[in-house]
Short mmCIF file of N, CA and C in Angstrom, two decimals:
data_model
loop_
_atom_site.label_atom_id
_atom_site.label_comp_id
_atom_site.label_asym_id
_atom_site.label_seq_id
_atom_site.Cartn_x
_atom_site.Cartn_y
_atom_site.Cartn_z
N MET A 1 22.56 -71.83 -43.97
CA MET A 1 21.69 -72.34 -42.94
C MET A 1 20.28 -71.78 -43.11
N ALA A 2 20.20 -70.51 -43.47
CA ALA A 2 18.88 -69.91 -43.67
C ALA A 2 18.13 -70.62 -44.79
N ALA A 3 18.84 -70.97 -45.84
CA ALA A 3 18.20 -71.67 -46.97
C ALA A 3 17.65 -73.02 -46.53
N MET A 4 18.33 -73.69 -45.64
CA MET A 4 17.86 -74.99 -45.18
C MET A 4 16.66 -74.88 -44.24
N CYS A 5 16.48 -73.71 -43.66
CA CYS A 5 15.36 -73.51 -42.72
C CYS A 5 14.16 -72.83 -43.38
N ARG A 6 14.23 -72.56 -44.67
CA ARG A 6 13.11 -71.87 -45.32
C ARG A 6 11.85 -72.72 -45.36
N ARG A 7 11.99 -73.98 -45.62
CA ARG A 7 10.81 -74.85 -45.74
C ARG A 7 10.28 -75.34 -44.40
N ARG A 8 11.19 -75.46 -43.43
CA ARG A 8 10.77 -75.99 -42.13
C ARG A 8 11.78 -75.59 -41.06
N ALA A 9 11.29 -75.47 -39.85
CA ALA A 9 12.17 -75.18 -38.73
C ALA A 9 12.90 -76.47 -38.34
N LEU A 10 14.16 -76.32 -37.94
CA LEU A 10 14.98 -77.48 -37.57
C LEU A 10 15.55 -77.28 -36.18
N ASP A 11 15.80 -78.39 -35.47
CA ASP A 11 16.53 -78.28 -34.22
C ASP A 11 18.00 -78.04 -34.56
N ASP A 12 18.77 -77.58 -33.59
CA ASP A 12 20.17 -77.22 -33.84
C ASP A 12 20.96 -78.36 -34.47
N GLU A 13 20.86 -79.53 -33.91
CA GLU A 13 21.64 -80.68 -34.39
C GLU A 13 21.30 -81.01 -35.85
N SER A 14 20.03 -81.02 -36.18
CA SER A 14 19.63 -81.31 -37.56
C SER A 14 20.13 -80.23 -38.51
N LEU A 15 20.08 -78.98 -38.07
CA LEU A 15 20.56 -77.89 -38.90
C LEU A 15 22.07 -78.01 -39.13
N LEU A 16 22.82 -78.33 -38.10
CA LEU A 16 24.26 -78.51 -38.26
C LEU A 16 24.56 -79.64 -39.23
N ARG A 17 23.86 -80.75 -39.08
CA ARG A 17 24.11 -81.91 -39.95
C ARG A 17 23.70 -81.65 -41.40
N GLU A 18 22.60 -80.96 -41.60
CA GLU A 18 22.18 -80.65 -42.98
C GLU A 18 23.15 -79.65 -43.62
N THR A 19 23.62 -78.69 -42.85
CA THR A 19 24.61 -77.74 -43.35
C THR A 19 25.89 -78.48 -43.74
N MET A 20 26.31 -79.36 -42.87
CA MET A 20 27.50 -80.16 -43.11
C MET A 20 27.37 -80.95 -44.42
N ALA A 21 26.23 -81.57 -44.62
CA ALA A 21 26.00 -82.36 -45.83
C ALA A 21 26.04 -81.47 -47.07
N GLN A 22 25.45 -80.28 -47.00
CA GLN A 22 25.45 -79.35 -48.13
C GLN A 22 26.86 -78.90 -48.49
N LEU A 23 27.72 -78.81 -47.48
CA LEU A 23 29.09 -78.37 -47.70
C LEU A 23 30.03 -79.52 -48.05
N GLY A 24 29.51 -80.75 -48.05
CA GLY A 24 30.32 -81.91 -48.39
C GLY A 24 31.26 -82.34 -47.28
N ILE A 25 30.91 -81.99 -46.05
CA ILE A 25 31.74 -82.37 -44.90
C ILE A 25 31.22 -83.71 -44.38
N GLY A 26 32.11 -84.66 -44.19
CA GLY A 26 31.69 -86.01 -43.82
C GLY A 26 31.53 -86.25 -42.33
N ARG A 27 32.26 -85.51 -41.51
CA ARG A 27 32.23 -85.78 -40.08
C ARG A 27 32.03 -84.50 -39.28
N LEU A 28 31.21 -84.58 -38.25
CA LEU A 28 30.96 -83.42 -37.39
C LEU A 28 31.95 -83.47 -36.22
N SER A 29 33.21 -83.18 -36.51
CA SER A 29 34.26 -83.20 -35.49
C SER A 29 34.18 -81.94 -34.64
N GLY A 30 35.00 -81.86 -33.63
CA GLY A 30 34.99 -80.72 -32.71
C GLY A 30 35.18 -79.39 -33.40
N ASN A 31 36.17 -79.30 -34.29
CA ASN A 31 36.44 -78.03 -34.99
C ASN A 31 35.28 -77.65 -35.90
N VAL A 32 34.76 -78.62 -36.61
CA VAL A 32 33.64 -78.36 -37.52
C VAL A 32 32.42 -77.92 -36.72
N ARG A 33 32.13 -78.62 -35.64
CA ARG A 33 30.98 -78.27 -34.78
C ARG A 33 31.13 -76.85 -34.25
N GLU A 34 32.31 -76.51 -33.75
CA GLU A 34 32.53 -75.16 -33.21
C GLU A 34 32.28 -74.10 -34.26
N ARG A 35 32.79 -74.32 -35.46
CA ARG A 35 32.62 -73.32 -36.54
C ARG A 35 31.17 -73.19 -36.96
N LEU A 36 30.48 -74.33 -37.11
CA LEU A 36 29.07 -74.28 -37.51
C LEU A 36 28.20 -73.65 -36.42
N GLU A 37 28.50 -73.93 -35.16
CA GLU A 37 27.75 -73.31 -34.07
C GLU A 37 27.99 -71.80 -34.05
N ALA A 38 29.21 -71.37 -34.35
CA ALA A 38 29.50 -69.94 -34.43
C ALA A 38 28.71 -69.31 -35.57
N CYS A 39 28.61 -70.00 -36.69
CA CYS A 39 27.81 -69.50 -37.82
C CYS A 39 26.33 -69.42 -37.45
N LEU A 40 25.84 -70.42 -36.74
CA LEU A 40 24.45 -70.42 -36.29
C LEU A 40 24.20 -69.23 -35.36
N ASP A 41 25.10 -69.01 -34.41
CA ASP A 41 24.96 -67.87 -33.49
C ASP A 41 24.98 -66.54 -34.25
N GLN A 42 25.87 -66.42 -35.23
CA GLN A 42 25.94 -65.21 -36.04
C GLN A 42 24.64 -64.99 -36.82
N GLY A 43 24.10 -66.07 -37.36
CA GLY A 43 22.85 -65.99 -38.09
C GLY A 43 21.71 -65.49 -37.22
N VAL A 44 21.67 -65.95 -35.98
CA VAL A 44 20.63 -65.51 -35.03
C VAL A 44 20.85 -64.04 -34.67
N ARG A 45 22.10 -63.66 -34.40
CA ARG A 45 22.40 -62.27 -34.04
C ARG A 45 22.03 -61.29 -35.15
N THR A 46 22.23 -61.69 -36.39
CA THR A 46 21.96 -60.78 -37.51
C THR A 46 20.52 -60.86 -38.01
N GLY A 47 19.73 -61.79 -37.49
CA GLY A 47 18.34 -61.90 -37.89
C GLY A 47 18.10 -62.79 -39.10
N ARG A 48 19.16 -63.35 -39.67
CA ARG A 48 18.99 -64.26 -40.81
C ARG A 48 18.36 -65.57 -40.37
N LEU A 49 18.56 -65.91 -39.08
CA LEU A 49 17.94 -67.09 -38.47
C LEU A 49 17.19 -66.63 -37.23
N ILE A 50 16.10 -67.30 -36.92
CA ILE A 50 15.31 -66.97 -35.74
C ILE A 50 15.16 -68.22 -34.89
N ARG A 51 15.53 -68.08 -33.63
CA ARG A 51 15.39 -69.20 -32.70
C ARG A 51 13.97 -69.15 -32.15
N ASP A 52 13.26 -70.26 -32.30
CA ASP A 52 11.87 -70.38 -31.86
C ASP A 52 11.77 -71.60 -30.98
N CYS A 53 11.90 -71.38 -29.66
CA CYS A 53 11.99 -72.46 -28.66
C CYS A 53 13.18 -73.35 -28.98
N ASP A 54 12.96 -74.60 -29.30
CA ASP A 54 14.07 -75.52 -29.57
C ASP A 54 14.33 -75.70 -31.06
N ARG A 55 13.77 -74.83 -31.87
CA ARG A 55 13.93 -74.92 -33.33
C ARG A 55 14.50 -73.62 -33.86
N VAL A 56 15.05 -73.70 -35.07
CA VAL A 56 15.59 -72.53 -35.76
C VAL A 56 14.87 -72.44 -37.09
N ARG A 57 14.45 -71.22 -37.45
CA ARG A 57 13.79 -71.02 -38.74
C ARG A 57 14.45 -69.83 -39.44
N ALA A 58 14.20 -69.70 -40.72
CA ALA A 58 14.79 -68.62 -41.50
C ALA A 58 14.19 -67.29 -41.07
N GLY A 59 15.03 -66.27 -41.06
CA GLY A 59 14.59 -64.92 -40.74
C GLY A 59 14.43 -64.11 -42.00
N ALA A 60 14.54 -62.81 -41.84
CA ALA A 60 14.37 -61.88 -42.97
C ALA A 60 15.55 -61.87 -43.90
#
């Protein structure tokens, strides 16, 4: 997710969908969404991602 946010900040939905596409996942089902949202939250907690209003950008 951090790699996808290096060039530009993305809203949550766009980040989830771009991550999904990079991983070759075709559908954003409930289980997939839950897991990707957990990864996004972990990225923010660890500083790899930074939440900036309604966008997410790469951290340190």
